[in-house]
Amino acid sequence: MIQLLTPEGQRVEGGTDAADYTAYVDALSDEELRGFYRDLVLIRRVDTEATALQRQGELGIWASLLGQEAAQVGSGRALAPQDHAFPTYREHGVAWCRGVDPLNLLGMFRGVNNGGWDPAEKNFHLYTIIIGAQTLHATGYAMGIQRDGAVGTGDPDRDAAVIAYFGDGATAQGDVSEAFTFAAVMNAPVVFFCQNNQWAISEPSERQTRIPLYQRARGFGFPGVRVDGNDVLAVYAVTKHALEEARSGQGPFLVEAYTYRMGAHTTSDDPTKYRVSADVEVWKLRDPIARFKAWLAREGRADSTFFDAVEAQADELALHVRRGTLEMPDPDAPSMFDHVYVEPHPLLAAEREQFVAYHASFEGSHS
């Protein structure tokens, strides 16, 4: 497993595997490194606030990313502007890195929008609730940009790649295997990014597979790497390398970010029914934010003034999220039919008309 920071926040210098990735980190400025920390703290605050809002009845459900911040910020920051990301429903940190306002995410979980951001503007596609389906969407999109000639030209501003996010549970889905097959055969420029948080709802990963997940790539004929998913530097370096390989025309790549879901699968779930609290306590000691903060401070790359400023910024962001959520207007119900197709569609128009008539049938029934 590739690791560049120990859980105590000390840099891993030895080992051939780690050495292959250190150049990516060494190229980062102190400002960029502090930016990584800021992202980690801010997206955790968004997650905390969203969880609280759900518990207060303001969201229908929330899928927490607690513990997976480094996997998402590290990989999100490795993306080039022209790359495309296909998320599942928990990639709040990647969304943040792509410039999506967290209120768009909360609006979807509140049931007042269908995402709310423009995937063509953000190069961050809409959340996918169906487990693993987005890996096929990502592979198809990668084949498309390949045919558009945006791969392997040697122009760093033109060459593009696609990244598909999914969890360990999704690897049991046929969609993921099919995506692996198509990507391998077509040499598609797609990076499969698996966040192995060790629990597919209540099923532990050791009951999902006989081998480490990254080794599955070998059977399909492309590379796979396991990285410490709580080490933001290692995740950044490994993902950046994988994306470079894809952009240059070397085909697909599988990254397994080995991490841990410290919270529930969703707020509808109670993890105390299927796992022991001692495991959670162990992983709290591997907290991705604490280890990176320790390293920044030890190296003199950030001081208490910076850390205090980030906390203040997090407080402001939490207020923005709370106020913005409570002020969201109820949607116009028939608007769910908008933007389904670019052009008018007769079947959709008929369904919209039926929906409006059905709702109108209740008018005055409560008087």
Coordinates of C-alpha atoms in Angstrom, one line a residue:
M1 CA 0.0 0.0 0.0
I2 CA 1.3 3.4 -1.0
Q3 CA 1.7 5.7 2.0
L4 CA 3.6 9.0 2.2
L5 CA 2.4 10.1 5.7
T6 CA 2.2 7.9 8.7
P7 CA -0.8 8.2 11.0
E8 CA 1.4 10.3 13.3
G9 CA 2.0 12.7 10.5
Q10 CA 5.6 11.8 9.7
R11 CA 6.7 11.7 6.1
V12 CA 7.5 8.2 4.7
E13 CA 10.8 8.6 2.8
G14 CA 11.9 5.0 2.3
G15 CA 10.5 2.3 0.1
T16 CA 10.7 2.0 -3.6
D17 CA 6.9 2.2 -4.1
A18 CA 6.6 5.4 -2.2
A19 CA 9.6 6.9 -3.9
D20 CA 7.9 6.6 -7.3
Y21 CA 5.3 9.2 -6.1
T22 CA 7.3 11.6 -4.0
A23 CA 8.0 13.9 -6.9
Y24 CA 4.3 14.8 -7.3
V25 CA 4.3 16.0 -3.7
D26 CA 7.6 17.7 -3.8
A27 CA 6.3 19.8 -6.7
L28 CA 3.5 21.3 -4.5
S29 CA 4.0 24.7 -3.0
D30 CA 3.3 25.5 0.6
E31 CA 0.2 27.5 -0.4
E32 CA -1.1 24.5 -2.3
L33 CA -0.5 22.2 0.6
R34 CA -2.3 24.6 3.0
G35 CA -5.1 24.6 0.4
F36 CA -5.4 20.8 0.8
Y37 CA -5.8 21.2 4.6
R38 CA -8.4 24.0 4.1
D39 CA -10.4 21.7 1.8
L40 CA -10.3 18.9 4.3
V41 CA -11.5 21.0 7.2
L42 CA -14.2 22.8 5.2
I43 CA -15.8 19.8 3.6
R44 CA -15.9 18.0 7.0
R45 CA -17.7 21.0 8.4
V46 CA -20.2 20.8 5.6
D47 CA -20.7 17.2 6.3
T48 CA -21.2 17.8 10.0
E49 CA -23.7 20.5 9.4
A50 CA -25.6 18.4 6.9
T51 CA -25.8 15.5 9.3
A52 CA -27.2 17.9 12.0
L53 CA -29.7 19.3 9.6
Q54 CA -30.9 15.8 8.7
R55 CA -31.3 15.0 12.3
Q56 CA -33.4 18.1 12.7
G57 CA -35.7 17.1 9.9
E58 CA -34.4 19.5 7.3
L59 CA -33.0 16.8 4.9
G60 CA -34.6 13.6 3.9
I61 CA -31.4 11.7 4.2
W62 CA -27.6 12.3 4.2
A63 CA -24.7 10.1 3.2
S64 CA -21.8 11.2 5.4
L65 CA -18.2 11.2 4.1
L66 CA -16.7 11.3 7.6
G67 CA -13.2 9.7 7.5
Q68 CA -13.0 9.7 3.7
E69 CA -12.0 13.4 3.3
A70 CA -8.4 12.7 2.2
A71 CA -9.5 10.1 -0.4
Q72 CA -11.8 12.7 -2.0
V73 CA -9.8 15.9 -1.6
G74 CA -6.5 14.2 -2.7
S75 CA -8.1 12.7 -5.8
G76 CA -10.2 15.8 -6.6
R77 CA -7.2 18.0 -6.5
A78 CA -5.3 15.7 -8.8
L79 CA -7.8 16.3 -11.6
A80 CA -7.0 18.7 -14.5
P81 CA -9.7 21.3 -15.4
Q82 CA -10.6 19.3 -18.6
D83 CA -11.0 16.0 -16.8
H84 CA -14.4 14.6 -16.0
A85 CA -15.6 13.1 -12.8
F86 CA -18.5 10.6 -12.4
P87 CA -19.5 10.4 -8.7
T88 CA -21.7 8.2 -6.7
Y89 CA -23.7 9.8 -3.9
R90 CA -21.0 10.4 -1.3
E91 CA -18.4 12.5 -3.2
H92 CA -19.0 15.8 -1.4
G93 CA -15.3 16.4 -1.2
V94 CA -14.8 15.9 -4.9
A95 CA -17.7 18.2 -5.6
W96 CA -16.1 20.8 -3.4
C97 CA -12.9 20.5 -5.4
R98 CA -14.8 21.0 -8.6
G99 CA -16.4 24.2 -7.4
V100 CA -19.9 22.9 -6.7
D101 CA -21.7 24.9 -4.0
P102 CA -22.5 22.6 -1.1
L103 CA -26.1 24.0 -1.1
N104 CA -26.6 22.2 -4.4
L105 CA -25.8 18.9 -2.6
L106 CA -28.0 19.6 0.3
G107 CA -30.9 20.7 -1.9
M108 CA -30.9 17.3 -3.5
F109 CA -31.0 15.5 -0.2
R110 CA -33.8 18.0 0.9
G111 CA -35.7 17.1 -2.2
V112 CA -36.0 20.5 -3.8
N113 CA -33.6 20.0 -6.7
N114 CA -32.2 17.2 -8.9
G115 CA -28.6 18.3 -8.3
G116 CA -28.7 21.9 -9.3
W117 CA -25.2 22.2 -10.9
D118 CA -24.3 22.1 -14.5
P119 CA -22.1 19.0 -15.2
A120 CA -20.8 20.6 -18.4
E121 CA -19.6 23.7 -16.5
K122 CA -18.1 21.8 -13.5
N123 CA -17.0 18.6 -15.4
F124 CA -18.5 16.9 -12.4
H125 CA -21.5 14.8 -13.3
L126 CA -24.7 14.4 -11.3
Y127 CA -24.8 12.0 -8.3
T128 CA -25.7 8.5 -9.1
I129 CA -27.8 6.6 -6.6
I130 CA -27.8 3.2 -8.4
I131 CA -24.8 1.4 -7.2
G132 CA -22.0 1.2 -9.8
A133 CA -24.0 2.4 -12.7
Q134 CA -21.8 5.5 -13.2
T135 CA -18.7 3.3 -14.0
L136 CA -20.4 2.5 -17.3
H137 CA -21.3 6.1 -17.9
A138 CA -17.7 7.1 -17.2
T139 CA -16.3 4.4 -19.5
G140 CA -18.6 5.5 -22.3
Y141 CA -17.7 9.1 -21.8
A142 CA -14.0 8.2 -21.8
M143 CA -14.4 6.3 -25.1
G144 CA -16.1 9.5 -26.4
I145 CA -13.2 11.9 -25.6
Q146 CA -10.9 9.2 -27.0
R147 CA -12.7 9.4 -30.3
D148 CA -12.7 13.2 -30.2
G149 CA -8.9 13.0 -30.2
A150 CA -8.4 14.5 -26.8
V151 CA -6.1 11.7 -25.6
G152 CA -2.4 11.1 -26.2
T153 CA -1.8 14.3 -28.2
G154 CA 1.0 15.5 -25.9
D155 CA -0.8 18.7 -25.3
P156 CA -1.3 19.1 -21.5
D157 CA -4.1 21.5 -22.0
R158 CA -6.0 19.2 -24.4
D159 CA -5.5 15.7 -23.2
A160 CA -8.2 14.6 -20.9
A161 CA -9.2 11.7 -18.7
V162 CA -12.3 10.5 -16.8
I163 CA -12.5 9.3 -13.2
A164 CA -15.2 7.1 -11.9
Y165 CA -15.9 7.0 -8.1
F166 CA -17.4 4.0 -6.4
G167 CA -17.2 2.1 -3.1
D168 CA -16.1 -1.4 -2.2
G169 CA -19.7 -2.7 -2.3
A170 CA -20.1 -1.6 -5.9
T171 CA -17.3 -3.9 -7.0
A172 CA -19.7 -6.8 -6.6
Q173 CA -22.1 -5.2 -9.1
G174 CA -22.1 -6.5 -12.7
D175 CA -21.9 -2.9 -14.0
V176 CA -18.4 -2.5 -12.6
S177 CA -17.1 -5.6 -14.2
E178 CA -18.7 -4.6 -17.5
A179 CA -17.1 -1.2 -17.2
F180 CA -13.7 -2.8 -16.5
T181 CA -14.1 -5.0 -19.6
F182 CA -15.1 -2.2 -22.0
A183 CA -12.4 0.1 -20.6
A184 CA -9.7 -2.5 -21.0
V185 CA -10.7 -3.7 -24.5
M186 CA -11.2 -0.1 -25.8
N187 CA -8.1 1.2 -23.9
A188 CA -10.4 4.0 -22.6
P189 CA -8.8 6.9 -20.6
V190 CA -10.6 6.2 -17.4
V191 CA -9.4 5.9 -13.8
F192 CA -11.5 3.7 -11.6
F193 CA -11.3 5.2 -8.1
C194 CA -12.6 2.8 -5.5
Q195 CA -13.0 4.1 -1.9
N196 CA -12.8 1.0 0.1
N197 CA -14.4 2.2 3.3
Q198 CA -14.6 -1.5 4.4
W199 CA -18.4 -1.6 4.7
A200 CA -21.0 -2.1 2.0
I201 CA -23.7 -0.9 4.4
S202 CA -23.6 -3.7 6.9
E203 CA -21.4 -6.2 5.0
P204 CA -17.6 -6.0 5.7
S205 CA -15.2 -6.0 2.8
E206 CA -13.6 -9.3 3.9
R207 CA -16.9 -11.0 3.1
Q208 CA -17.2 -9.3 -0.3
T209 CA -13.9 -10.5 -1.9
R210 CA -11.2 -13.1 -1.6
I211 CA -8.4 -10.8 -2.8
P212 CA -7.5 -7.1 -2.3
L213 CA -9.7 -5.1 -4.6
Y214 CA -6.9 -3.4 -6.5
Q215 CA -5.7 -6.8 -7.7
R216 CA -8.9 -7.3 -9.7
A217 CA -7.5 -4.9 -12.3
R218 CA -4.8 -7.5 -13.3
G219 CA -7.5 -9.9 -14.4
F220 CA -8.8 -7.3 -16.9
G221 CA -5.3 -6.4 -18.1
F222 CA -4.7 -3.0 -16.6
P223 CA -2.8 -1.6 -13.6
G224 CA -4.1 -1.4 -10.1
V225 CA -2.7 0.3 -7.0
R226 CA -3.7 0.4 -3.3
V227 CA -3.1 3.6 -1.5
D228 CA -3.6 4.7 2.1
G229 CA -6.9 6.6 1.6
N230 CA -6.4 8.6 4.8
D231 CA -3.2 10.0 3.5
V232 CA -4.1 13.0 1.4
L233 CA -0.6 13.3 -0.1
A234 CA -0.4 9.7 -1.2
V235 CA -3.9 9.8 -2.7
Y236 CA -3.0 13.0 -4.6
A237 CA 0.2 11.5 -6.0
V238 CA -1.2 8.1 -6.9
T239 CA -4.3 9.6 -8.6
K240 CA -2.3 12.2 -10.5
H241 CA 0.0 9.5 -11.9
A242 CA -3.0 7.3 -12.9
L243 CA -4.7 10.3 -14.6
E244 CA -1.5 11.1 -16.5
E245 CA -1.3 7.5 -17.7
A246 CA -4.9 7.7 -18.9
R247 CA -4.5 11.1 -20.6
S248 CA -1.4 9.9 -22.5
G249 CA -3.2 6.9 -24.0
Q250 CA -2.1 4.1 -21.7
G251 CA -5.6 3.1 -21.0
P252 CA -7.5 2.5 -17.7
F253 CA -6.2 2.4 -14.2
L254 CA -7.7 1.2 -10.9
V255 CA -6.9 3.0 -7.6
E256 CA -8.1 1.5 -4.4
A257 CA -8.1 4.1 -1.6
Y258 CA -8.1 2.0 1.6
T259 CA -10.0 4.0 4.2
Y260 CA -12.8 3.7 6.7
R261 CA -16.3 5.0 7.0
M262 CA -16.3 6.4 10.5
G263 CA -20.0 7.3 10.4
A264 CA -23.1 5.5 9.3
H265 CA -23.7 4.4 5.7
T266 CA -26.5 7.0 5.6
T267 CA -28.5 8.7 8.3
S268 CA -31.1 5.9 7.9
D269 CA -28.5 3.4 9.1
D270 CA -27.3 2.4 12.6
P271 CA -23.8 1.0 12.4
T272 CA -23.7 0.0 16.1
K273 CA -25.9 -3.0 15.0
Y274 CA -23.2 -4.6 12.9
R275 CA -19.7 -3.4 13.9
V276 CA -17.9 -2.9 17.2
S277 CA -17.1 0.5 18.5
A278 CA -13.5 -0.5 19.2
D279 CA -12.8 -0.5 15.4
V280 CA -14.1 3.0 15.1
E281 CA -11.8 4.1 17.9
V282 CA -8.8 2.6 16.1
W283 CA -9.6 4.5 12.9
K284 CA -10.1 7.7 14.8
L285 CA -6.4 7.6 15.5
R286 CA -5.8 7.5 11.8
D287 CA -7.9 10.6 11.2
P288 CA -6.9 12.1 7.8
I289 CA -7.1 15.7 8.9
A290 CA -5.2 15.3 12.2
R291 CA -2.3 13.5 10.5
F292 CA -2.0 16.2 7.8
K293 CA -2.2 19.0 10.3
A294 CA 0.5 17.4 12.4
W295 CA 2.8 17.2 9.3
L296 CA 2.1 20.8 8.2
A297 CA 2.9 22.1 11.7
R298 CA 6.0 19.9 12.2
E299 CA 7.4 21.0 8.8
G300 CA 6.7 24.7 9.6
R301 CA 4.5 25.0 6.5
A302 CA 1.6 26.3 8.5
D303 CA 1.2 27.9 11.9
S304 CA -1.5 28.5 14.5
T305 CA -2.7 31.7 12.8
F306 CA -3.4 29.7 9.6
F307 CA -5.2 26.9 11.5
D308 CA -7.3 29.5 13.4
A309 CA -8.2 31.2 10.2
V310 CA -9.4 28.0 8.6
E311 CA -11.6 27.2 11.7
A312 CA -13.2 30.7 11.3
Q313 CA -13.8 30.1 7.6
A314 CA -15.4 26.7 8.5
D315 CA -17.7 28.5 10.9
E316 CA -18.8 30.9 8.2
L317 CA -19.3 28.1 5.8
A318 CA -21.5 26.2 8.3
L319 CA -23.6 29.3 8.7
H320 CA -23.9 29.6 4.9
V321 CA -25.0 26.0 4.6
R322 CA -27.6 26.2 7.5
R323 CA -29.1 29.5 6.4
G324 CA -29.1 28.5 2.8
T325 CA -30.8 25.2 3.5
L326 CA -33.6 26.7 5.6
E327 CA -34.3 29.4 3.1
M328 CA -34.6 27.0 0.1
P329 CA -38.0 27.5 -1.5
D330 CA -40.3 24.6 -2.3
P331 CA -40.0 23.6 -5.9
D332 CA -42.7 23.8 -8.5
A333 CA -43.7 20.2 -8.6
P334 CA -44.0 19.8 -12.4
S335 CA -40.5 21.2 -12.8
M336 CA -39.2 17.6 -12.3
F337 CA -40.1 17.1 -16.0
D338 CA -37.8 20.0 -17.0
H339 CA -34.4 19.3 -18.4
V340 CA -35.0 15.6 -18.9
Y341 CA -34.4 15.9 -22.6
V342 CA -32.9 18.8 -24.6
E343 CA -35.7 18.7 -27.1
P344 CA -39.4 18.5 -26.4
H345 CA -40.6 14.9 -26.0
P346 CA -44.3 13.9 -26.5
L347 CA -44.3 11.1 -23.9
L348 CA -42.8 13.4 -21.3
A349 CA -45.3 16.2 -22.1
A350 CA -48.2 13.7 -21.7
E351 CA -46.9 12.6 -18.3
R352 CA -46.5 16.2 -17.2
E353 CA -50.0 16.9 -18.2
Q354 CA -51.3 13.9 -16.3
F355 CA -49.2 14.9 -13.2
V356 CA -50.6 18.4 -13.2
A357 CA -54.2 17.1 -13.6
Y358 CA -53.7 14.6 -10.7
H359 CA -52.5 17.3 -8.4
A360 CA -55.3 19.7 -9.4
S361 CA -57.8 17.0 -8.5
F362 CA -57.0 17.6 -4.8
E363 CA -57.7 21.4 -4.9
G364 CA -60.3 22.3 -2.4
S365 CA -60.4 18.8 -0.9
H366 CA -59.1 20.1 2.5
S367 CA -61.5 23.0 2.8

